[in-house]
Coordinates of C-alpha atoms in Angstrom, one line a residue:
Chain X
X1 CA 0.0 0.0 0.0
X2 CA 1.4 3.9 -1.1
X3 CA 1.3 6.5 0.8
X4 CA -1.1 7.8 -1.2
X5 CA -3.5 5.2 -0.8
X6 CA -2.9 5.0 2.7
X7 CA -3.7 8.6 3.0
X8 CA -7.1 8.5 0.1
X9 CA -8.1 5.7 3.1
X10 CA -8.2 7.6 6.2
X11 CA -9.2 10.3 4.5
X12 CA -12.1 8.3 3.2
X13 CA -13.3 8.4 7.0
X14 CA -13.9 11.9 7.3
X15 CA -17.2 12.4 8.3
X16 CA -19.5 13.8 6.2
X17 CA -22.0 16.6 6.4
X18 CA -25.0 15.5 8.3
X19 CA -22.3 13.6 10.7
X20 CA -20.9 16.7 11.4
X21 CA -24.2 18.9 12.2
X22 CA -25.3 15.6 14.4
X23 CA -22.4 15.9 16.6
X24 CA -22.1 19.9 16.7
X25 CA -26.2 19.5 18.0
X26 CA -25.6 16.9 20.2
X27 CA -22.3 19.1 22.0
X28 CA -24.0 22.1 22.0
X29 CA -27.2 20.3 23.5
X30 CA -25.0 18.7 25.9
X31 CA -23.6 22.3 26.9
X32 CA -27.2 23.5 27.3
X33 CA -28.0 20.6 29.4
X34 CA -24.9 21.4 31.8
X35 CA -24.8 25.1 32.3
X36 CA -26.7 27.4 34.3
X37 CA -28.4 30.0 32.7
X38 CA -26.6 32.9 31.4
X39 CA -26.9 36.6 32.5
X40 CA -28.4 39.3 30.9
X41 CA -25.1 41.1 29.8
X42 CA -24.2 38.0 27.7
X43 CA -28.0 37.0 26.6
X44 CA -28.3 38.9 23.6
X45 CA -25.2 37.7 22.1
X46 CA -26.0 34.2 23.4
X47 CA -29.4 34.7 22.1
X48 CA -28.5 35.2 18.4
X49 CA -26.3 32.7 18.7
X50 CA -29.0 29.9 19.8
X51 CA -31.2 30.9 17.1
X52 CA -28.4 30.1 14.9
X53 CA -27.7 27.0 16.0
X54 CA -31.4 26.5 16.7
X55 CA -32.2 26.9 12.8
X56 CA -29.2 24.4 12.2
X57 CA -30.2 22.0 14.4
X58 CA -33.5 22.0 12.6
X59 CA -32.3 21.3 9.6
X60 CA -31.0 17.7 11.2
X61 CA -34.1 14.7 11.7
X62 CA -35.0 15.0 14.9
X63 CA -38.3 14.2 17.0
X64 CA -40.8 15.9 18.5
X65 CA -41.6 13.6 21.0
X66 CA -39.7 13.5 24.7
X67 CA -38.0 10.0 24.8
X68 CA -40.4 7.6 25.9
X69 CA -39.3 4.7 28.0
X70 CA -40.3 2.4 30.7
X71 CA -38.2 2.4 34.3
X72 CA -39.0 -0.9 36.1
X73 CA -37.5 -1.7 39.3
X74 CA -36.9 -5.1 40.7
X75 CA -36.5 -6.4 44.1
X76 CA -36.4 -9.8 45.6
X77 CA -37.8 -11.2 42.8
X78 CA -40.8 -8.7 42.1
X79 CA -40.4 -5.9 39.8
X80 CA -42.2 -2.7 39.9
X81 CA -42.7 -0.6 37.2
X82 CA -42.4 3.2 37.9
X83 CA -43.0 4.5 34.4
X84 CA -44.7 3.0 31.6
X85 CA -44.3 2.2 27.8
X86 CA -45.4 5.3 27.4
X87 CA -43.1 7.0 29.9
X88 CA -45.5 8.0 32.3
X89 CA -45.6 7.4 35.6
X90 CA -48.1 4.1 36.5
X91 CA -51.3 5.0 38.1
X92 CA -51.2 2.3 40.4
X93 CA -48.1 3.9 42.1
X94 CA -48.1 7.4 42.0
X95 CA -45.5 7.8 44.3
X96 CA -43.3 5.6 42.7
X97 CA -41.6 4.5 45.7
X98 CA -40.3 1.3 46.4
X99 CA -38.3 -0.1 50.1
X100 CA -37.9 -3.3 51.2
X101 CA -34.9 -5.2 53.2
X102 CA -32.0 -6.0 51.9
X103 CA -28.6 -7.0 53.7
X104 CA -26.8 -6.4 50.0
X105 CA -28.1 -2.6 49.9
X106 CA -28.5 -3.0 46.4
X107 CA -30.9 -1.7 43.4
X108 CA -31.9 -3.3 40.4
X109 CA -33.5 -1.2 37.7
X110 CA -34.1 -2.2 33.9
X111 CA -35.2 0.4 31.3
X112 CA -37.6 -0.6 28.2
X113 CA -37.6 1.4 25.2
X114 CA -37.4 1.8 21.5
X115 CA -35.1 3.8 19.7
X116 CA -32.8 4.9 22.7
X117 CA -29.2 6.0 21.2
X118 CA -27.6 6.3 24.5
X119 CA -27.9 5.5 28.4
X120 CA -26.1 7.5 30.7
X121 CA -26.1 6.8 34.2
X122 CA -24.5 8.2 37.2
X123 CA -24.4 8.5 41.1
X124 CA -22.7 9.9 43.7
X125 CA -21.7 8.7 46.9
X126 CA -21.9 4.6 46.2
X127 CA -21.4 2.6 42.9
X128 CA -23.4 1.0 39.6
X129 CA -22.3 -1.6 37.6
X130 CA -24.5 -3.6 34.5
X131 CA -25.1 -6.8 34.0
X132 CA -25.7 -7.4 30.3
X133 CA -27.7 -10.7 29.7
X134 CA -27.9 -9.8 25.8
X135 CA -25.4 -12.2 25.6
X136 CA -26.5 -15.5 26.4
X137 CA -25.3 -16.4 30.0
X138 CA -23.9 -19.7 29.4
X139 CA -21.6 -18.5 27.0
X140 CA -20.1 -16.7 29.7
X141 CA -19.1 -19.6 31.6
X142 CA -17.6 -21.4 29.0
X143 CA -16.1 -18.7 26.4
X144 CA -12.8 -17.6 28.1
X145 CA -12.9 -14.2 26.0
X146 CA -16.7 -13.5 26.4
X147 CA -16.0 -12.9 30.0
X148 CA -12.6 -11.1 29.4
X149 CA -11.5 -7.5 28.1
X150 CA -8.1 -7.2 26.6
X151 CA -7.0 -3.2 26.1
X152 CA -5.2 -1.8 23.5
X153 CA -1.8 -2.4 25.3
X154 CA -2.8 -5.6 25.7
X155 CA -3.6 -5.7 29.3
X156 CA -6.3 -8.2 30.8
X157 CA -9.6 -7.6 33.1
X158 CA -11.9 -9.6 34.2
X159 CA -15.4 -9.5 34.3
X160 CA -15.1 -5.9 32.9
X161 CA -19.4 -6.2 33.6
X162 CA -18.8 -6.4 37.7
X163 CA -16.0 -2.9 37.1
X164 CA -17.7 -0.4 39.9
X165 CA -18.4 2.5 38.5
X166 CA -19.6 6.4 39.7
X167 CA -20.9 6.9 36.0
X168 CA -21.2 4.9 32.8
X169 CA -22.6 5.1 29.3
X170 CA -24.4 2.8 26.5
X171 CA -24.7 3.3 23.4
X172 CA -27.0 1.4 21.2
X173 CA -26.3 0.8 17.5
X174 CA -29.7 1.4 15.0
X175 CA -31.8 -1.5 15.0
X176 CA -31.2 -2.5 19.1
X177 CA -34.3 -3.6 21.3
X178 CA -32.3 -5.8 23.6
X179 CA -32.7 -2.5 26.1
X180 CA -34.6 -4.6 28.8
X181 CA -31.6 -7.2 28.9
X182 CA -29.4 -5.2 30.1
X183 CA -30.0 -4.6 34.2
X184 CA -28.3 -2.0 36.1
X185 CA -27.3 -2.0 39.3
X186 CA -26.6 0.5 42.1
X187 CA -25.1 -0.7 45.1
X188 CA -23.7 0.8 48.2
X189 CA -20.1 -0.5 47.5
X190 CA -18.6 1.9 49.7
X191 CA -21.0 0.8 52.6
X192 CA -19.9 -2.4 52.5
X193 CA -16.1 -2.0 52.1
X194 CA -16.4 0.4 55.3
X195 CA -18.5 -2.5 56.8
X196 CA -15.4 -5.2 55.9
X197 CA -12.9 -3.3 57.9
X198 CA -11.7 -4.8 61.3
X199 CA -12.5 -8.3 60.3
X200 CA -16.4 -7.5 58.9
X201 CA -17.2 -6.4 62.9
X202 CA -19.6 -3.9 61.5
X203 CA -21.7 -7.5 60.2
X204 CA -24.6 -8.2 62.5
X205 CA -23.9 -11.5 64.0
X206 CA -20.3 -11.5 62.7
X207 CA -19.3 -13.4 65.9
X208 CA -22.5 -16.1 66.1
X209 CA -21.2 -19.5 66.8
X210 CA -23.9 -21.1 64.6
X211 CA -22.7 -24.7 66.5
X212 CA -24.6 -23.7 69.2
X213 CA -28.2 -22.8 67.7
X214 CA -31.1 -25.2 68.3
X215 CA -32.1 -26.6 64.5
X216 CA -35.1 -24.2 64.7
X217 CA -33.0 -21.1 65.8
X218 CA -30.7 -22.4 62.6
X219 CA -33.5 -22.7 60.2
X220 CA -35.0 -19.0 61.4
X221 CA -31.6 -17.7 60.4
X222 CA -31.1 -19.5 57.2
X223 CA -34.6 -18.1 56.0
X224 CA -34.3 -14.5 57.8
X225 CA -37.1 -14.8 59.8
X226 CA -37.2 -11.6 62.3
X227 CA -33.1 -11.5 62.0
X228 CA -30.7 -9.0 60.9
X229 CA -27.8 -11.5 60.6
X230 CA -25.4 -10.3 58.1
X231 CA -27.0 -6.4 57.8
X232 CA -24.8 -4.1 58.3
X233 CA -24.4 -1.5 61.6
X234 CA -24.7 1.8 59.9
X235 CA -23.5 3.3 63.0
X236 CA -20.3 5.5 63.1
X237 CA -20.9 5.9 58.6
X238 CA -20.6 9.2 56.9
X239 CA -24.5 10.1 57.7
X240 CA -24.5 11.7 53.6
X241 CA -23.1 8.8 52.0
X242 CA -26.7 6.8 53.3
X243 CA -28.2 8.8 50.7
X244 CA -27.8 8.5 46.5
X245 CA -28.9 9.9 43.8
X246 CA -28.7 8.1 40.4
X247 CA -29.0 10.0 37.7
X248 CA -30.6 8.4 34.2
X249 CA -30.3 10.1 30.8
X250 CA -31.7 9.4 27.6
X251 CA -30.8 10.1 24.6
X252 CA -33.1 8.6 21.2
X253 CA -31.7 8.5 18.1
X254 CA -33.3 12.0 16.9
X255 CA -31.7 13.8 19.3
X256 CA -34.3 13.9 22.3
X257 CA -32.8 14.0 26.0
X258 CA -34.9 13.0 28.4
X259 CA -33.6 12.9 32.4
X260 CA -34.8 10.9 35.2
X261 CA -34.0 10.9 39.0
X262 CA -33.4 7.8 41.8
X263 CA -33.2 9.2 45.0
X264 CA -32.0 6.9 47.1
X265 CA -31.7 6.1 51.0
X266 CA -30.0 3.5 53.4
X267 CA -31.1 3.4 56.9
X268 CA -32.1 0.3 59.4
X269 CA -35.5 -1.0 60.9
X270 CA -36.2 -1.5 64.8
X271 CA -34.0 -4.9 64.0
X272 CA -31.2 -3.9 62.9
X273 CA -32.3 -5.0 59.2
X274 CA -30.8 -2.6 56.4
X275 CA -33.4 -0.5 54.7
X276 CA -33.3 0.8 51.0
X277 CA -35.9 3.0 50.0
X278 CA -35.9 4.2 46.0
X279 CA -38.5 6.9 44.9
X280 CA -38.8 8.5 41.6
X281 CA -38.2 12.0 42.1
X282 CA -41.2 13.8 40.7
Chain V
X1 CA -14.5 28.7 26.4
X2 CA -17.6 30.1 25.0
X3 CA -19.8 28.3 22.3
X4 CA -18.4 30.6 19.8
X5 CA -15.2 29.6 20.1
X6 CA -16.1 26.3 21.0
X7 CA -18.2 26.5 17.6
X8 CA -15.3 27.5 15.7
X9 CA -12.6 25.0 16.8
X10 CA -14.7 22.4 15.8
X11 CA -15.6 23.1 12.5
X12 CA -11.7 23.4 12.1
X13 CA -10.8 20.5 14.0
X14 CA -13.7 17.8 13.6
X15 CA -12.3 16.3 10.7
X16 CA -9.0 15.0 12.7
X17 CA -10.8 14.6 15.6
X18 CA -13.1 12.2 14.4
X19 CA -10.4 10.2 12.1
X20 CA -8.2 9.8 15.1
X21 CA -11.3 8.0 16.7
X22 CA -12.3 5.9 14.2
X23 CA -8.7 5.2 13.5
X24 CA -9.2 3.5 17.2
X25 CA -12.4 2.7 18.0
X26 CA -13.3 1.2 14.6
X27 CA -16.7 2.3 14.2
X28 CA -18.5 5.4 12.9
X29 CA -21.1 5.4 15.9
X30 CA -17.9 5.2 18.4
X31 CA -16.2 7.6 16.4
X32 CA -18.9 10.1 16.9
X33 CA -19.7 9.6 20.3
X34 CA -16.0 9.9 21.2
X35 CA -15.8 13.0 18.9
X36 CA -18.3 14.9 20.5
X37 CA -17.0 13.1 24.1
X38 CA -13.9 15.3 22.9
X39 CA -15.5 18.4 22.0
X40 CA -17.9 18.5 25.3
X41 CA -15.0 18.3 27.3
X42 CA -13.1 20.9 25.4
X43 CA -15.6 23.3 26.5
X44 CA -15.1 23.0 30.3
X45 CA -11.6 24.1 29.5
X46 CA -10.9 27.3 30.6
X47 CA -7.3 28.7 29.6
X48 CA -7.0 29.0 25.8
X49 CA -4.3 27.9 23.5
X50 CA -0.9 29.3 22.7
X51 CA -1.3 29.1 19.0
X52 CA -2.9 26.5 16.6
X53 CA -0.5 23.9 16.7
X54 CA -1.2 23.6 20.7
X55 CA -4.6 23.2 20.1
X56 CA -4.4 20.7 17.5
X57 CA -2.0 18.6 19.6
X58 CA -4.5 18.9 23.0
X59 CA -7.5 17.5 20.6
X60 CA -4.9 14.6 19.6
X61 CA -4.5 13.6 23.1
X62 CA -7.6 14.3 24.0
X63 CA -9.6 12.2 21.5
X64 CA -6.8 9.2 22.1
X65 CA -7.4 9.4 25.9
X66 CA -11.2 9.5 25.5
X67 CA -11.2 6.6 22.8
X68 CA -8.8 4.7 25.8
X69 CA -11.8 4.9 28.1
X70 CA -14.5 3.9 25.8
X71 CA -12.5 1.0 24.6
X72 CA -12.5 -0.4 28.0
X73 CA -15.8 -0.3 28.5
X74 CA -16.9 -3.5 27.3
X75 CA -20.5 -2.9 26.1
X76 CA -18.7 -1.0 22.8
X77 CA -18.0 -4.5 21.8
X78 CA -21.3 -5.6 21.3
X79 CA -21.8 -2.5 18.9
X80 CA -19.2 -2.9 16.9
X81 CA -20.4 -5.8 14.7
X82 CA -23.9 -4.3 14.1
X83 CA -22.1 -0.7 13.4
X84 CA -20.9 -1.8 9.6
X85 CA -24.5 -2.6 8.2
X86 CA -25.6 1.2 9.3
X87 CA -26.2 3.1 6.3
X88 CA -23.5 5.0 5.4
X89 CA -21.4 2.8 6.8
X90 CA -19.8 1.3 4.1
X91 CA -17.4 3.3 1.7
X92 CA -17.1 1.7 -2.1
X93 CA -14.8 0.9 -4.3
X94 CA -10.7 0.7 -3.2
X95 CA -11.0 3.2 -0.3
X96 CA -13.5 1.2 1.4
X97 CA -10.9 -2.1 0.6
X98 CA -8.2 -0.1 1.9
X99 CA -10.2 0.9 5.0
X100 CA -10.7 -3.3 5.6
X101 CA -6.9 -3.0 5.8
X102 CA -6.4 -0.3 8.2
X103 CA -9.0 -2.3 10.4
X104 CA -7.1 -5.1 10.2
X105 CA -4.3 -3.4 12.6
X106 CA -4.9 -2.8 16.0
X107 CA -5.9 0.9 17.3
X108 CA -2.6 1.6 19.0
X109 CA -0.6 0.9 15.2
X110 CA -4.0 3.2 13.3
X111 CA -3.5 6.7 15.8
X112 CA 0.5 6.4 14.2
X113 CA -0.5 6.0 10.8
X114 CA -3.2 8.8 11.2
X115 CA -0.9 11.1 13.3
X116 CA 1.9 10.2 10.1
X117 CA 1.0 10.2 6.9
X118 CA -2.0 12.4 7.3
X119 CA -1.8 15.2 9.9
X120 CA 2.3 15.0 8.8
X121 CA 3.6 15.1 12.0
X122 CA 7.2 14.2 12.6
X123 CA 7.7 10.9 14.5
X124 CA 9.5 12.9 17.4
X125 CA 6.4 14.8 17.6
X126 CA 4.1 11.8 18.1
X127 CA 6.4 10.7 20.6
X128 CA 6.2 13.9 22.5
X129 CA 2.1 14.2 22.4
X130 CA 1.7 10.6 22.8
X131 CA 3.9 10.6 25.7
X132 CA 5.8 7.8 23.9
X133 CA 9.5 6.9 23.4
X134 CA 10.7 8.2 20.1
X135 CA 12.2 4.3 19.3
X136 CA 8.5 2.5 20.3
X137 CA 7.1 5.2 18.0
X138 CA 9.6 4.0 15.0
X139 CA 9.5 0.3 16.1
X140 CA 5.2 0.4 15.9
X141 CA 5.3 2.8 12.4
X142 CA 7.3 -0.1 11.1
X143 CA 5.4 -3.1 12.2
X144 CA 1.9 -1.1 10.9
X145 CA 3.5 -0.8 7.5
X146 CA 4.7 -4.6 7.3
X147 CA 1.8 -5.7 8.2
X148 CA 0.0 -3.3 5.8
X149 CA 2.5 -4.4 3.4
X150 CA 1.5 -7.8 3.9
X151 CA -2.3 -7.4 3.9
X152 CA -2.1 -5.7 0.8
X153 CA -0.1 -8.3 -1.1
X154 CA -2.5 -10.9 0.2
X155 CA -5.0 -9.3 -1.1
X156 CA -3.5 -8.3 -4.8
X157 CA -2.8 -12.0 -5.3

């Protein structure tokens, strides 16, 4: 290969027209999203400038209608749907508000959708990661590299899906409906390190000799009956990092940002049992 | 930086910025979304640029360290395979064979060959932005054209 072809090649890449008005909207739009709003001294100039852009963004496809999406989420084997197809909220819980016990202090939430570009999600005092079941799971177990990531220096992770994260992006390629497949998990990662320290003392029952339980005390334990065994003191933990926020934006493929708020809370029950309460902010 | 300016480096910039990222992510819907990834963060910048050059070499770093990230996260491999039937995303004729090649390599050999023969900067240069010593720079120019080399024989015969 010539120089010459080599360079016809790349330069074969450069994106065209349309390409390059999509991406100016979608920075711009992402600016607008981001800043506060501007003073009056700089409006005017700001002002001509939007219509500008406005006009050129126009000129791009792009839909009228907010994204519409449905937010379930899912708990001990239940899920509970806090906005429909339709992306309203379900009359059948207005307050879209879910809390139940759980020793784990997790959340799993799945989104439904159609033509959804991009998923961003953030939070900000504990951690999400996402489980993506469009593969099938099996292959998982079996296929070495399925369950691998090799970077471009060649270094190896595993299980790149269980990586903690603050913040993370998807992006769906045109013709994707495998959006419900992919569940998302927040979970108080940061509770539970904290908890770990000095041997796991911070674990309820971290020092119950389980020899000594009658087989009916052993079988109430096993099955959680009335027991906080293995919830977590919160006791003595940053009082701010009990509360989350997860942030969900999404983008469809014309262009439409839509943005949705978890709010989210960690506190205990008269035994001891770890509380998570999740409500839709309205 | 305001959107003016913002507006106006990326109409001169976008066309590097977004061959650096395909040249590593491989895609045209990665390359975008690390494109504008580039471009958003650009504009939380505050200081400007001593002259053009320096703002063409912080894009270059920028878009290589942002296509870094979003190679690691692994759900970009399920898009990749679905990404060449997009329309648009195939290019006729011996450009688009020529772009099969260049795919063929891996990222980190594509940013040289991009930063090379067409943005024309010097190998020392690449070294310096890349943060790279001068003799893996040579070492990697040389193994991207042998292999190129090689592809392109293969596929003459």
């Amino acid at each position: 290969m010539k120089k010459r072809e080599l360079q016809a090649a790349f330069e074969a890449i450069t994106p065209d027209e349309e390409q390059k008005g999509r991406m100016l909207c979608r920075v711009l739009g992402g600016i607008k999203a981001k800043r506060p709003v501007r003073s009056w001294a700089f409006g005017a100039a700001a002002a001509c400038l939007a219509l500008g852009l406005a006009a050129g963004c126009l000129l791009w496809p792009k839909g009228a209608e907010p994204v519409a999406f449905a937010l379930s989420l899912s708990s001990q084997g239940q899920a509970v749907e806090l906005l429909g197809e339709d992306g309203r909220r379900d009359p059948e819980t207005p307050d879209a508000e879910m809390r139940y016990f759980n020793a784990r202090n997790e959340l799993e939430f799945y989104i439904e959708g159609k033509n959804i570009r991009e998923i961003e999600l953030s939070c900000e005092s504990q951690f999400l990661y996402v489980l993506d079941w469009t593969e099938t799971q099996q292959e998982k177990y079996w296929n070495w590299e399925a369950y691998h990531d090799v970077d471009p220096d060649g270094a190896t992770h595993y299980r790149p899906e269980r990586r903690y994260e603050k913040a993370c992006r998807l992006s769906f390629p045109d013709g994707f409906t495998g959006y419900d497949q992919i569940w998302y998990r927040w979970t108080a990662y940061d509770l539970y390190r904290w908890a770990l320290e000095d041997e796991a003392q911070r674990f309820r029952s971290a020092n119950l000799d389980i020899g000594a339980l009658s087989e009916e005390e052993k079988l109430k334990l096993a099955a959680g009956e009335g027991s906080a065994a293995g919830h977590i003191v919160l006791d003595g933990y940053p009082e701010e990092k009990l509360r989350d926020r997860i942030t969900i934006r999404l983008t469809d493929r014309w262009g439409n940002v839509r943005v949705e708020h978890i709010d989210l809370e960690i506190s205990s029950d008269a035994l001891g049992r770890n509380v998570v309460s999740a409500r839709l902010e309205k | 930086m305001s959107e003016r300016e913002l507006t106006a480096i990326y109409h001169r910039r976008i066309d590097m910025v977004y061959r650096l990222c395909f040249s590593m992510m491989g895609s045209r819907q990665d390359a975008e979304d690390a494109a504008q990834t580039v471009f958003l963060k650009l504009m939380r910048r505050e200081e400007g640029f001593a002259d053009e050059e320096h703002e063409k070499a912080f894009l270059i770093v920028m878009a290589r360290n942002q296509c870094h990230d979003f190679r690691r996260q692994w759900w970009r491999r399920n898009t990749k395979a679905l990404d060449e039937s997009m329309p648009g995303g195939e290019i006729p004729g011996e450009q688009g064979e020529a772009r099969q090649l260049l795919l063929k390599l891996p990222p980190r050999l594509r940013i040289l060959l991009v930063l090379h023969f067409v943005e024309g900067y010097r190998l020392a240069d690449i070294a310096q932005m890349l943060g790279m010593n001068l003799n893996t720079v040579k070492s990697r120019l040389r193994s991207a054209k042998k292999k190129l080399k090689m592809e392109w024989g293969r596929q003459e015969e």
